[in-house]
Coordinates of C-alpha atoms and ligand atoms in Angstrom, one line a residue:
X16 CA 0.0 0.0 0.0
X17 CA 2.8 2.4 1.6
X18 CA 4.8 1.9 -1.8
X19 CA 1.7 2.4 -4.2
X20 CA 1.4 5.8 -2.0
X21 CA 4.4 6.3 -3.0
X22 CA 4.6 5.0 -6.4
X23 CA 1.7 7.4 -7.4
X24 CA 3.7 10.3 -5.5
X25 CA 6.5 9.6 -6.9
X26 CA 4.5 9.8 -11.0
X27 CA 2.4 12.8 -9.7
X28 CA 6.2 14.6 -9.3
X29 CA 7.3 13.7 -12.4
X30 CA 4.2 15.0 -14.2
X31 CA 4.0 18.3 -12.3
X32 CA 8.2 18.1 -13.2
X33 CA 7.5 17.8 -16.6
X34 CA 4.6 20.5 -16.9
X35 CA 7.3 22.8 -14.9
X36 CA 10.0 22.1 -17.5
X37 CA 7.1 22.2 -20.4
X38 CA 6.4 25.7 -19.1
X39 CA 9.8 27.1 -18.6
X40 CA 10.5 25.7 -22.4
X41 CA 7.2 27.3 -23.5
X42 CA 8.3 30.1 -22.0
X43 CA 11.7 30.9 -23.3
X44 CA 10.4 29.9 -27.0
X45 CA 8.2 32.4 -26.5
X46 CA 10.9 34.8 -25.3
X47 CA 13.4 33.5 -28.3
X48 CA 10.3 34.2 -30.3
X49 CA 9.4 37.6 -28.8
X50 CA 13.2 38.8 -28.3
X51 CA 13.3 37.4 -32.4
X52 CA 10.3 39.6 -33.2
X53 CA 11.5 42.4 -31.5
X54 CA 15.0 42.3 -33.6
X55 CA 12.7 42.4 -36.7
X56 CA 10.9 45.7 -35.7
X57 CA 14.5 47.1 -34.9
X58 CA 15.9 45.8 -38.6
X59 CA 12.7 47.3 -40.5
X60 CA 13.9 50.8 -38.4
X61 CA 16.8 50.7 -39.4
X62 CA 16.3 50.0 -43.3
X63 CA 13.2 52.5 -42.9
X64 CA 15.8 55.2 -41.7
X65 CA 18.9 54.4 -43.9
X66 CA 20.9 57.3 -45.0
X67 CA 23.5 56.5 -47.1
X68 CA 25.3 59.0 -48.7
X69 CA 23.7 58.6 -51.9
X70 CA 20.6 59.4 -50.7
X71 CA 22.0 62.3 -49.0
X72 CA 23.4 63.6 -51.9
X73 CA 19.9 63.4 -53.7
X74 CA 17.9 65.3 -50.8
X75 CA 20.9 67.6 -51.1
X76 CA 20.1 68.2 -55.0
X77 CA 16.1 68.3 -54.0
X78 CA 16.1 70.8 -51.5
X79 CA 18.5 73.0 -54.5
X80 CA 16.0 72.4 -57.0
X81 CA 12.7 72.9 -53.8
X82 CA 14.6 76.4 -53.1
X83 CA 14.7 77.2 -56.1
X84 CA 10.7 76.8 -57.2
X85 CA 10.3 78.4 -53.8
X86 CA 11.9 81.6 -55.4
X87 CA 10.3 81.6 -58.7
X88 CA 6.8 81.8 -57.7
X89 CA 4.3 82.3 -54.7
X90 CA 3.4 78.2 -53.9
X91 CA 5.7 77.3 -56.3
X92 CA 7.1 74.8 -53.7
X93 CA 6.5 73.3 -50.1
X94 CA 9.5 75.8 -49.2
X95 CA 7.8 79.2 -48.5
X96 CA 11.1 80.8 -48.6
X97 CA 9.4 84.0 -47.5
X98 CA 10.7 87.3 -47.7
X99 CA 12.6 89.0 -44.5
X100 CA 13.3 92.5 -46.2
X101 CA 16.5 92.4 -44.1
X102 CA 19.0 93.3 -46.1
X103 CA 21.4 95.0 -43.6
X104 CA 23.2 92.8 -41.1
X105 CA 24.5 94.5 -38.1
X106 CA 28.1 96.0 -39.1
X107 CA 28.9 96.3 -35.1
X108 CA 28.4 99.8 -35.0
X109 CA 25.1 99.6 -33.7
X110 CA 25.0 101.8 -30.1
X111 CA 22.5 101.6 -27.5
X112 CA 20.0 100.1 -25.1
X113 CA 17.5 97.8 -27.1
X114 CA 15.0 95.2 -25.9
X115 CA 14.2 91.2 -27.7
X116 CA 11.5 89.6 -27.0
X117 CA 11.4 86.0 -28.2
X118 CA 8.7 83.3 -28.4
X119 CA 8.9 80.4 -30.7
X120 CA 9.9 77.5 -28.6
X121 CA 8.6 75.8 -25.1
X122 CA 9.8 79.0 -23.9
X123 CA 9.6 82.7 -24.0
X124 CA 12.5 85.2 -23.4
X125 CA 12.8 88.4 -22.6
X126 CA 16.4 90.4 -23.1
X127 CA 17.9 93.8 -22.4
X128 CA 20.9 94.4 -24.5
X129 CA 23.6 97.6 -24.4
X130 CA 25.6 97.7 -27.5
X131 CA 28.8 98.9 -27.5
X132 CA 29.1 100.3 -30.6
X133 CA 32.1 98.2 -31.5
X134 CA 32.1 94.6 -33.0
X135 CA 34.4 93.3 -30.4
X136 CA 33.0 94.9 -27.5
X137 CA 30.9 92.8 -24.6
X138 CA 27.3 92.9 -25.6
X139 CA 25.8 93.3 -22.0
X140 CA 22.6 91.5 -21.8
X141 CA 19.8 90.8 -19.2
X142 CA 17.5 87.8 -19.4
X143 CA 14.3 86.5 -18.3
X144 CA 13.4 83.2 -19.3
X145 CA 9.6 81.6 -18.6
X146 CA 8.2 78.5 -19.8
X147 CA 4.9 79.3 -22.0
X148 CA 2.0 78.0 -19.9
X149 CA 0.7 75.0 -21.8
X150 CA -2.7 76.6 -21.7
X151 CA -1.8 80.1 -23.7
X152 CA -0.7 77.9 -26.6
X153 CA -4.0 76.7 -27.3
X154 CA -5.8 80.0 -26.2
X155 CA -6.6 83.4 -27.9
X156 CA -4.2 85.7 -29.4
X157 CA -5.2 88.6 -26.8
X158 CA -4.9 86.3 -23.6
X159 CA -1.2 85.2 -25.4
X160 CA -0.3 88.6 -25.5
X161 CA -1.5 90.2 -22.9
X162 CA 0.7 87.4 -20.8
X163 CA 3.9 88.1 -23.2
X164 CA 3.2 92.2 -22.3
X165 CA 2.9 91.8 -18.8
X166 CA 5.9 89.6 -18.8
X167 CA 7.9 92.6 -20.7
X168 CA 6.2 95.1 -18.5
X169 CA 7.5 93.5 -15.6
X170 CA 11.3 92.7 -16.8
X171 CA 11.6 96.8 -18.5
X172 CA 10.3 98.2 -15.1
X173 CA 12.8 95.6 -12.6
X174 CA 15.9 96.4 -14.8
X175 CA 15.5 99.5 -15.0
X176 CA 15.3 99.7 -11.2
X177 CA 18.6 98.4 -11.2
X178 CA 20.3 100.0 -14.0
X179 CA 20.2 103.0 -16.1
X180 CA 17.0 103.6 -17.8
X181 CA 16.7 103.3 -22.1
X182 CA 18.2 106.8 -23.6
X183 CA 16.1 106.5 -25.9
X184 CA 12.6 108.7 -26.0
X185 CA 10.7 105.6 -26.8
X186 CA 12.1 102.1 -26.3
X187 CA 13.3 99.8 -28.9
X188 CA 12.1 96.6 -29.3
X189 CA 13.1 93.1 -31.8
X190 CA 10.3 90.5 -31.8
X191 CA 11.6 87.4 -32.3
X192 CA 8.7 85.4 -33.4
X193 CA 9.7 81.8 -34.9
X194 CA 6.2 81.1 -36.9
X195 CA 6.2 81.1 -40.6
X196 CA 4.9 84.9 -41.1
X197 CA 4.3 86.8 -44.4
X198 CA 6.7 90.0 -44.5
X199 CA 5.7 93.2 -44.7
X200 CA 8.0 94.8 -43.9
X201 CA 11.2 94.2 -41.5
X202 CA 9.2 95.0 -38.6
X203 CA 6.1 93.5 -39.5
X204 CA 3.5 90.5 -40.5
X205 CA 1.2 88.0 -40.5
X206 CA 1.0 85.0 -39.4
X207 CA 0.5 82.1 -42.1
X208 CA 0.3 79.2 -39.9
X209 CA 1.3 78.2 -36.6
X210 CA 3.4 75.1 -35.7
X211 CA 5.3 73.2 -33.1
X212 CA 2.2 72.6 -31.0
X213 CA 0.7 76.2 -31.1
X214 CA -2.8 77.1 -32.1
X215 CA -4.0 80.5 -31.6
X216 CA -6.3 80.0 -34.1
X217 CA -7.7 83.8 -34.1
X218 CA -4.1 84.7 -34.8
X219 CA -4.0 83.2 -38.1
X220 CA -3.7 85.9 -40.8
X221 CA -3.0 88.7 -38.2
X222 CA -0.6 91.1 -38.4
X223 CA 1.9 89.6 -35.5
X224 CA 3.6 93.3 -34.1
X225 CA 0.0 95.1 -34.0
X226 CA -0.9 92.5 -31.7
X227 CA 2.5 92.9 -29.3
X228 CA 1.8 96.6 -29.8
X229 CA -2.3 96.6 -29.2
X230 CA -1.4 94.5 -25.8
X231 CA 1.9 96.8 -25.0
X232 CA -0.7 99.8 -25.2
X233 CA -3.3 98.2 -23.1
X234 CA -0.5 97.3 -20.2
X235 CA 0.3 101.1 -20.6
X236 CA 3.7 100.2 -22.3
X237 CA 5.9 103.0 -24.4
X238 CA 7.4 100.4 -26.6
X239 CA 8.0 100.4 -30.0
X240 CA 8.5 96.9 -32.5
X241 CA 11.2 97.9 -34.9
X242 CA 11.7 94.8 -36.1
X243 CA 10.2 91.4 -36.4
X244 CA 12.5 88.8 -37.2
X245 CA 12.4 84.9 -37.6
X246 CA 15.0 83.0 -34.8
X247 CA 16.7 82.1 -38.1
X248 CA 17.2 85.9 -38.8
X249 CA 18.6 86.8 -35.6
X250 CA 21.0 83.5 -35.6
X251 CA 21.9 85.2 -38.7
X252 CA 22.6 88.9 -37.3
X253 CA 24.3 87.3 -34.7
X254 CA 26.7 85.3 -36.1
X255 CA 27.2 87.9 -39.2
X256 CA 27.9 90.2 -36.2
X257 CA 30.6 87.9 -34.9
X258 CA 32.0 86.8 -38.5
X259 CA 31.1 88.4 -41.9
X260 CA 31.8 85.1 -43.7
X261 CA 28.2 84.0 -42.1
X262 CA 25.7 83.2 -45.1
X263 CA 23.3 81.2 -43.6
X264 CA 22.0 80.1 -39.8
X265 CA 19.8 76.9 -38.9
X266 CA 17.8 76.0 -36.0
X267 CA 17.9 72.8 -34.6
X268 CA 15.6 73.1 -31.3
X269 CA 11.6 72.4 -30.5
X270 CA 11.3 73.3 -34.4
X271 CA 13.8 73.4 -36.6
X272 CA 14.3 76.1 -40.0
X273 CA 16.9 77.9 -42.0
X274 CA 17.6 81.1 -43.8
X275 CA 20.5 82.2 -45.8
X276 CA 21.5 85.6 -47.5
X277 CA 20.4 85.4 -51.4
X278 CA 20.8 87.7 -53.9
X279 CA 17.8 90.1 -54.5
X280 CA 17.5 89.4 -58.5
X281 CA 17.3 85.7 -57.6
X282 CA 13.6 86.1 -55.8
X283 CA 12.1 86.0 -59.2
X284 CA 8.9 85.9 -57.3
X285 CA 9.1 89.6 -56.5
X286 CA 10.4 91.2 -59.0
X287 CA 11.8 94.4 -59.3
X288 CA 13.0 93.7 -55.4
X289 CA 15.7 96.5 -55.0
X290 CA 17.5 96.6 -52.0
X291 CA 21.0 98.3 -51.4
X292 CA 23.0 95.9 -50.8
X293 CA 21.5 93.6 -54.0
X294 CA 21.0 90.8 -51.0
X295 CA 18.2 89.8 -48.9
X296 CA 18.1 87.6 -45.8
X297 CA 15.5 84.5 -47.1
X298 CA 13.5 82.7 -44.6
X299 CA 13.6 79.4 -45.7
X300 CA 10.6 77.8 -43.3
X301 CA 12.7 74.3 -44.4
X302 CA 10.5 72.7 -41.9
X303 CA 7.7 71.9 -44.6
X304 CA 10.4 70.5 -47.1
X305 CA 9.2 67.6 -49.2
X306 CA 11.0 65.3 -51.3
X307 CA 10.3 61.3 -52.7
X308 CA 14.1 60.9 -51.3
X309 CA 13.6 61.6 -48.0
X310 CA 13.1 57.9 -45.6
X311 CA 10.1 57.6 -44.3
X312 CA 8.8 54.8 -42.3
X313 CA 5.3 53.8 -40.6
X314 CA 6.1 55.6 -37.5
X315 CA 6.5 59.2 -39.3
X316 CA 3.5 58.3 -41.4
X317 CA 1.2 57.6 -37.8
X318 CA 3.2 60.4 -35.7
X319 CA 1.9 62.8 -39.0
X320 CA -1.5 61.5 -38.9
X321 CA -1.9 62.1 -35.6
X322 CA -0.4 65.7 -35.0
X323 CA -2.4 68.8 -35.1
X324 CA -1.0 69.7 -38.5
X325 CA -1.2 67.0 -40.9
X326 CA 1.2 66.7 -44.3
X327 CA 2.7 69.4 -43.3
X328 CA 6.3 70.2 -41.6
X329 CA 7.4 66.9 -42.8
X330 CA 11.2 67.4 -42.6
X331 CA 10.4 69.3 -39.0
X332 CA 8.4 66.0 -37.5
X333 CA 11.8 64.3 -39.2
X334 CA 14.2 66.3 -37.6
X335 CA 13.1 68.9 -34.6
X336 CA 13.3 68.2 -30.9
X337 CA 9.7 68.5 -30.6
X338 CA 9.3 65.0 -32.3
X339 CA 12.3 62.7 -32.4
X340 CA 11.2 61.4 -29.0
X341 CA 7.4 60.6 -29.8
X342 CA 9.3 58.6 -32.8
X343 CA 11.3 56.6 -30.4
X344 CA 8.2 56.4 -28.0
X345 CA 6.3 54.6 -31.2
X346 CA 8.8 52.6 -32.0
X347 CA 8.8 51.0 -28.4
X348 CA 5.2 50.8 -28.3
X349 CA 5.5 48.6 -31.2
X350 CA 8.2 46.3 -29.5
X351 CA 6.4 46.1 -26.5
X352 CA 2.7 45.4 -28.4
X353 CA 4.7 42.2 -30.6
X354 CA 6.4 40.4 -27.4
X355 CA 6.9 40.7 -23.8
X356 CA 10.4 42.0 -23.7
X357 CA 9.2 44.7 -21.7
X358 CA 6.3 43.4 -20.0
X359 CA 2.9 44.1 -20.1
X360 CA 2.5 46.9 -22.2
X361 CA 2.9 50.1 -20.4
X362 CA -0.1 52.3 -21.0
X363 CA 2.4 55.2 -20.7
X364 CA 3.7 54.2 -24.4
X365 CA 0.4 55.2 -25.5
X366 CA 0.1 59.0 -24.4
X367 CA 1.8 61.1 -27.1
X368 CA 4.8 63.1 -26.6
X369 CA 5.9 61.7 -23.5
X370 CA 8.8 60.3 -23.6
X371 CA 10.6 63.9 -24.2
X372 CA 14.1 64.1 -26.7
X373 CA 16.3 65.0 -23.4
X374 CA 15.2 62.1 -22.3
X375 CA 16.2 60.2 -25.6
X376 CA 19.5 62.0 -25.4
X377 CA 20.1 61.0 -22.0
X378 CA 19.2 57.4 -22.9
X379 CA 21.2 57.4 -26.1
X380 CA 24.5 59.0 -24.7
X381 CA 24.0 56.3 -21.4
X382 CA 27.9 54.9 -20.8
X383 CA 27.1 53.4 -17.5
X384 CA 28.0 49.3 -18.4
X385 CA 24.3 48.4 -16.9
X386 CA 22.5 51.4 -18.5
X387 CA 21.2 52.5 -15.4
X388 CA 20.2 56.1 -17.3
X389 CA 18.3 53.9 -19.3
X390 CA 16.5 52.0 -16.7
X391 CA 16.0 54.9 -14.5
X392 CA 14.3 57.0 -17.6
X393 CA 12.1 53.2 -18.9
X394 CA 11.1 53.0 -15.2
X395 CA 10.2 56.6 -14.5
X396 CA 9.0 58.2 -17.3
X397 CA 7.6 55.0 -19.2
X398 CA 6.4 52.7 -16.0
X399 CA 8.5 50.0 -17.9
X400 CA 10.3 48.5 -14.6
X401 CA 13.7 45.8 -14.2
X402 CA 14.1 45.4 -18.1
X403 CA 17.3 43.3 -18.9
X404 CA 20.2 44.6 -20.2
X405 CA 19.8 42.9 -23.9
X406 CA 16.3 45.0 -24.0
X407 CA 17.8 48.1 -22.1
X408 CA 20.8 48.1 -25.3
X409 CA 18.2 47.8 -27.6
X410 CA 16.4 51.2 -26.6
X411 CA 19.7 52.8 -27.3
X412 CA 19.9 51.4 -30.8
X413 CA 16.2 52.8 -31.4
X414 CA 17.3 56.4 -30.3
X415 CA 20.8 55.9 -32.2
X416 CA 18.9 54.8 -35.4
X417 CA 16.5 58.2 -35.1
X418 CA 18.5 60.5 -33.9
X419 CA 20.9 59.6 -37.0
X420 CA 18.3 59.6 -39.6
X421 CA 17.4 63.2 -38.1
X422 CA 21.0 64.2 -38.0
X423 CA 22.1 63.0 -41.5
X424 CA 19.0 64.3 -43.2
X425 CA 20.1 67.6 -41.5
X426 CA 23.5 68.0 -42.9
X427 CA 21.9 67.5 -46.7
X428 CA 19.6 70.7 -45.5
X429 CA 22.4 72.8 -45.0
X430 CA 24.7 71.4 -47.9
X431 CA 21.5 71.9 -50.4
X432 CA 21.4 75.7 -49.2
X433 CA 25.4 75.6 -49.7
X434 CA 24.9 74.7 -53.4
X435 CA 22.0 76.9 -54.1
X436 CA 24.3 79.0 -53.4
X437 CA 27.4 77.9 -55.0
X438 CA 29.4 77.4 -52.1
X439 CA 29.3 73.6 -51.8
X440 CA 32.5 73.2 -54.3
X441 CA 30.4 71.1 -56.7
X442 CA 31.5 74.5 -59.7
X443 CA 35.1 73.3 -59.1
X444 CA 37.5 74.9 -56.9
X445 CA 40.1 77.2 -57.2
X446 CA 43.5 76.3 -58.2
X447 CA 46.4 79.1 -56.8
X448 CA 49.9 78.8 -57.5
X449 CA 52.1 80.1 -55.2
X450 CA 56.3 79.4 -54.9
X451 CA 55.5 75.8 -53.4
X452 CA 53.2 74.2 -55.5
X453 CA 49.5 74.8 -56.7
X454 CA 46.9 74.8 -53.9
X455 CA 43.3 74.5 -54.3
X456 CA 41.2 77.2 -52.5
X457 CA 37.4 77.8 -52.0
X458 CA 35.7 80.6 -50.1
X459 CA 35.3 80.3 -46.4
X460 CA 31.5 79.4 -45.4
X461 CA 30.2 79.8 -41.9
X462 CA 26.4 78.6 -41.0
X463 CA 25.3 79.9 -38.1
X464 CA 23.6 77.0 -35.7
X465 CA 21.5 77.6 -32.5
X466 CA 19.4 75.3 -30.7
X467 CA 19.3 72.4 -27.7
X468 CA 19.0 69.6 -30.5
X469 CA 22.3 70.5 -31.6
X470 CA 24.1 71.8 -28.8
X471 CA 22.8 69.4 -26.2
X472 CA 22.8 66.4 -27.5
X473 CA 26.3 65.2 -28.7
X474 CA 25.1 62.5 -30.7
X475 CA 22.8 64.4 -32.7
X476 CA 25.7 67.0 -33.4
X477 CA 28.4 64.1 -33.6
X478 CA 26.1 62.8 -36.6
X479 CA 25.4 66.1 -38.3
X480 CA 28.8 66.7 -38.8
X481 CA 30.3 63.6 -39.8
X482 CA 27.8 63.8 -42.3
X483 CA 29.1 66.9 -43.9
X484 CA 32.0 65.9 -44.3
X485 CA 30.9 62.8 -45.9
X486 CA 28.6 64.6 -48.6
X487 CA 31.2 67.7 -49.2
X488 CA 34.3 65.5 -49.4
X489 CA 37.3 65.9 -48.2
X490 CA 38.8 68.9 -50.0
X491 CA 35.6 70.9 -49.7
X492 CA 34.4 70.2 -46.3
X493 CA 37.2 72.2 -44.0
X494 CA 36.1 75.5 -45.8
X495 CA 32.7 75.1 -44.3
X496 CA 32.6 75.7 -40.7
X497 CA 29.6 75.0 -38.9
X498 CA 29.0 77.9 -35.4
X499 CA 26.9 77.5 -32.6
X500 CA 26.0 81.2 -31.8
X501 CA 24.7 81.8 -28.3
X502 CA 21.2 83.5 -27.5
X503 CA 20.9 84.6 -31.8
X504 CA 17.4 84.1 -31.7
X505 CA 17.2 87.3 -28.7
X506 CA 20.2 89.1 -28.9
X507 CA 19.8 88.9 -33.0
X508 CA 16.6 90.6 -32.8
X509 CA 18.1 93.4 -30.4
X510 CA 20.8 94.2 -33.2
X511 CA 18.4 94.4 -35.9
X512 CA 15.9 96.6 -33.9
X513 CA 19.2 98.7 -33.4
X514 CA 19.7 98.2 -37.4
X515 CA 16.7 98.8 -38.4
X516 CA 15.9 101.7 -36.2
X517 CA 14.5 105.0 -36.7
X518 CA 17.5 106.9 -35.7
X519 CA 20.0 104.5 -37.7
X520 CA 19.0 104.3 -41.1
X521 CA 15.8 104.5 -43.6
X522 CA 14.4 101.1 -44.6
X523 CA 15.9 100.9 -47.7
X524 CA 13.8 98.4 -49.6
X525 CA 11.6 99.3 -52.1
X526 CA 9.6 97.2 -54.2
X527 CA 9.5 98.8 -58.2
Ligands
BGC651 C1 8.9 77.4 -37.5 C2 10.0 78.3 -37.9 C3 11.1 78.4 -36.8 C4 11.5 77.0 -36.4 C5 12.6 77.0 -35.3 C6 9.4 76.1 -37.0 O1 8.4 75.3 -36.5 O2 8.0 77.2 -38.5 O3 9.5 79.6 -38.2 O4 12.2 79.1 -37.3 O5 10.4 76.2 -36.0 O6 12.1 77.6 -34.2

């Protein structure tokens, strides 16, 4: 009896043994199966977002040819390349007390700036930096300005406390507003359309200074708009100010854009353009570039769908801070939905825009040997908790694989504004003789670059460049010198509203 007990003990182990081992193989198939699947989202990725330097080279020749249509006529291309009438950089001899005001991003700055007078001398400047509250982005245009006046009110009346009060009869301000707006003149606009998240919706089609001016007037302010510039244009001013060989600035930040100085019988569009220089500063709005070339994958296609602005700002939702983590984010979400590798999914991975590019950067630029950054950042900001380290490494190659794609497609941006305007050696360069030998020379180019994308996260600059030099080659690429400027976007606009003002010089652009 006592050994049949036993007997059937002893077979009851082995079954529940067997359904234990059954399980645990079940289980890692299905985590060979699920780590397999997951390796096949990561290898579509990573075709999706190739870049080779072919494929550079043609967005390169697309954005030439997009500038170009941009030029000839109104909608001739997705590239507004709208007018700036800036023809005047700052020489350095600007003098005096001037006030930015810039709003474009996730925040809103305010600046006091004395000018020296001379181009090497310390630009003293005052800041006040404020996040735009989430709620004003969404709201009317009088509630968004009446919060930007009372924010200037506030800053003009506390410096001046503490310093010397404006010479000037009336203060000076630049607006730096980074929205695609339809010139009127240097110092005013309208707005076309909004992006990055904003919708002011009654703003559309306004005229952008009368509305800083209407709210300054209702706070009681004496304050005059004497210019209103794109972050672009002020990168621009800036870095022209620091280094005349500056032709063109880019913004790589919540947005990103470029602008470049072109010749004025080149905007076929508006002819008869005179200005005295024979150049104007173009803003490019490169955000809304298009091209066939460009490698897209299912995850731009939904993040587009999704967004507020639909086919539009393609190269932006590419490129710009403001999206490369929601890429990531998707990408994730589609890891976690075709295995288990990280658990149930985390309904975190469904709310849009979450997962933040800092957070990307700080992910993808992780050197601890367990990825702790990356586990901290999967726990906290995701609720993905105690991932391995195979699926931890794996998150790093998803933000490597988009922040490349963003950075490549970048550098073709700025090298297809270098050959519109012949400065990307593709005419040939310049053979001199001199007593040891013949030596080729080209032109020194400087683009002026601002923004966190590019200045805070290594990897994303690390990328940009290396791809320069791979689509200019080797002789052409040390004449082009890529320069982060520092505060363009404000201080920029405080040297063109010196520029541009009153007391300095006429606007000098007329229209035949
Ligand atoms: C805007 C541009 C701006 C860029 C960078 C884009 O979304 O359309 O006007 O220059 O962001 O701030």
């Amino acid at each position: 009896m006592g050994k049949v007990v036993v007997a059937a003990a002893a077979s009851g182990c082995a079954v529940v043994a067997c359904v234990v081992a059954a399980l645990m193989v079940g289980r890692s198939v299905r985590r060979r199966r699920g780590w397999r699947r997951v390796v096949r989202v990561l290898e579509e990725l990573e075709e999706g977002c190739a870049t080779p330097v072919g494929r550079l080279r043609q967005v390169v020749d697309a954005m030439a040819v997009e500038m170009h249509a941009g030029l000839a006529s109104e909608g001739g291309s997705k590239l507004k390349m709208l007018l700036t009438y800036v023809h005047n950089l700052p020489t350095g001899n600007e003098k005096g007390i001037y006030y930015a005001l810039d709003l474009g991003g996730t925040n809103f700055r305010v600046l006091r700036i004395r000018l020296g007078g001379q181009r090497s001398a310390i630009i003293e400047h005052d800041v006040d930096r404020q996040p735009i509250p989430q709620h004003l982005m969404t709201s009317t245009s009088e509630e968004l300005f009446d919060f930007i006046a009372t924010s200037l009110k506030d800053f003009v009346e506390r410096e001046e406390n503490v310093s010397e009060p404006s010479q000037k009869e009336r203060r000076e301000l630049g607006f730096t507003f980074s929205f695609p707006v339809k010139q009127i003149s240097s110092s005013s606009g309208t707005l076309i359309k909004w992006t990055k998240g904003f919708s002011v919706e009654d703003m559309v089609g306004k005229d952008v200074s009368q509305c800083l001016q209407q709210a300054m007037s209702r706070k009681g302010m004496d304050m005059r708009v004497t210019a209103l510039i794109n972050d672009t244009v002020g990168t621009l001013a800036l870095g022209h100010y620091h280094d005349e060989d500056t032709v063109a600035a880019v913004i790589f930040g919540t947005g990103t854009n470029a602008c470049y100085l072109e010749r004025a019988d080149a905007i076929i569009k508006s002819q008869g353009l005179l200005t005295t220089t024979g150049g104007m500063v173009v803003n490019m709005e490169w955000g809304n570039f298009w091209s066939s070339h460009l490698p897209r994958t299912s995850y731009d296609v939904d993040l587009d769908a999704e967004s507020p602005n639909p086919n539009d700002q393609g190269f932006e939702k590419m490129i710009s801070g403001m999206y490369l983590g929601d890429i990531v984010r998707r990408v994730i979400l589609q890891m976690s939905q075709e295995s288990d590798v990280f658990g149930p999914v985390s309904s975190k991975l469904h709310a849009p825009f979450i997962l933040r590019t800092p957070l990307i950067a700080a992910m993808h630029e992780d050197d601890s040997p367990n990825l702790n950054e990356v586990a901290r950042i999967l726990k906290e900001s995701l609720e993905i908790p105690e991932v391995p380290l195979n699926v931890r490494k794996l998150v790093v190659k998803v933000c490597d694989v988009v922040t490349c794609r963003a950075a490549r497609l970048a550098a073709a941006g700025i090298v297809g504004i270098l050959k519109k305007i012949g400065r990307d050696g593709s005419g040939g360069i310049a053979s001199v003789k001199t007593k040891n030998g013949i030596h080729k020379k080209m032109r020194r180019t400087v683009v002026a670059v601002e923004g966190g994308l590019y200045t805070n996260y290594t990897m994303f600059r690390e990328y940009l460049n290396e791809a320069m030099g791979q689509i200019l080659g080797e002789d052409v690429a040390p004449y082009v010198i890529i320069k982060v400027t520092e505060d363009g976007s404000g201080i920029g606009a405080a040297l063109l509203a010196a520029s541009h003002s009153a007391s300095e010089v006429v606007d000098s652009v007329q229209l035949l």
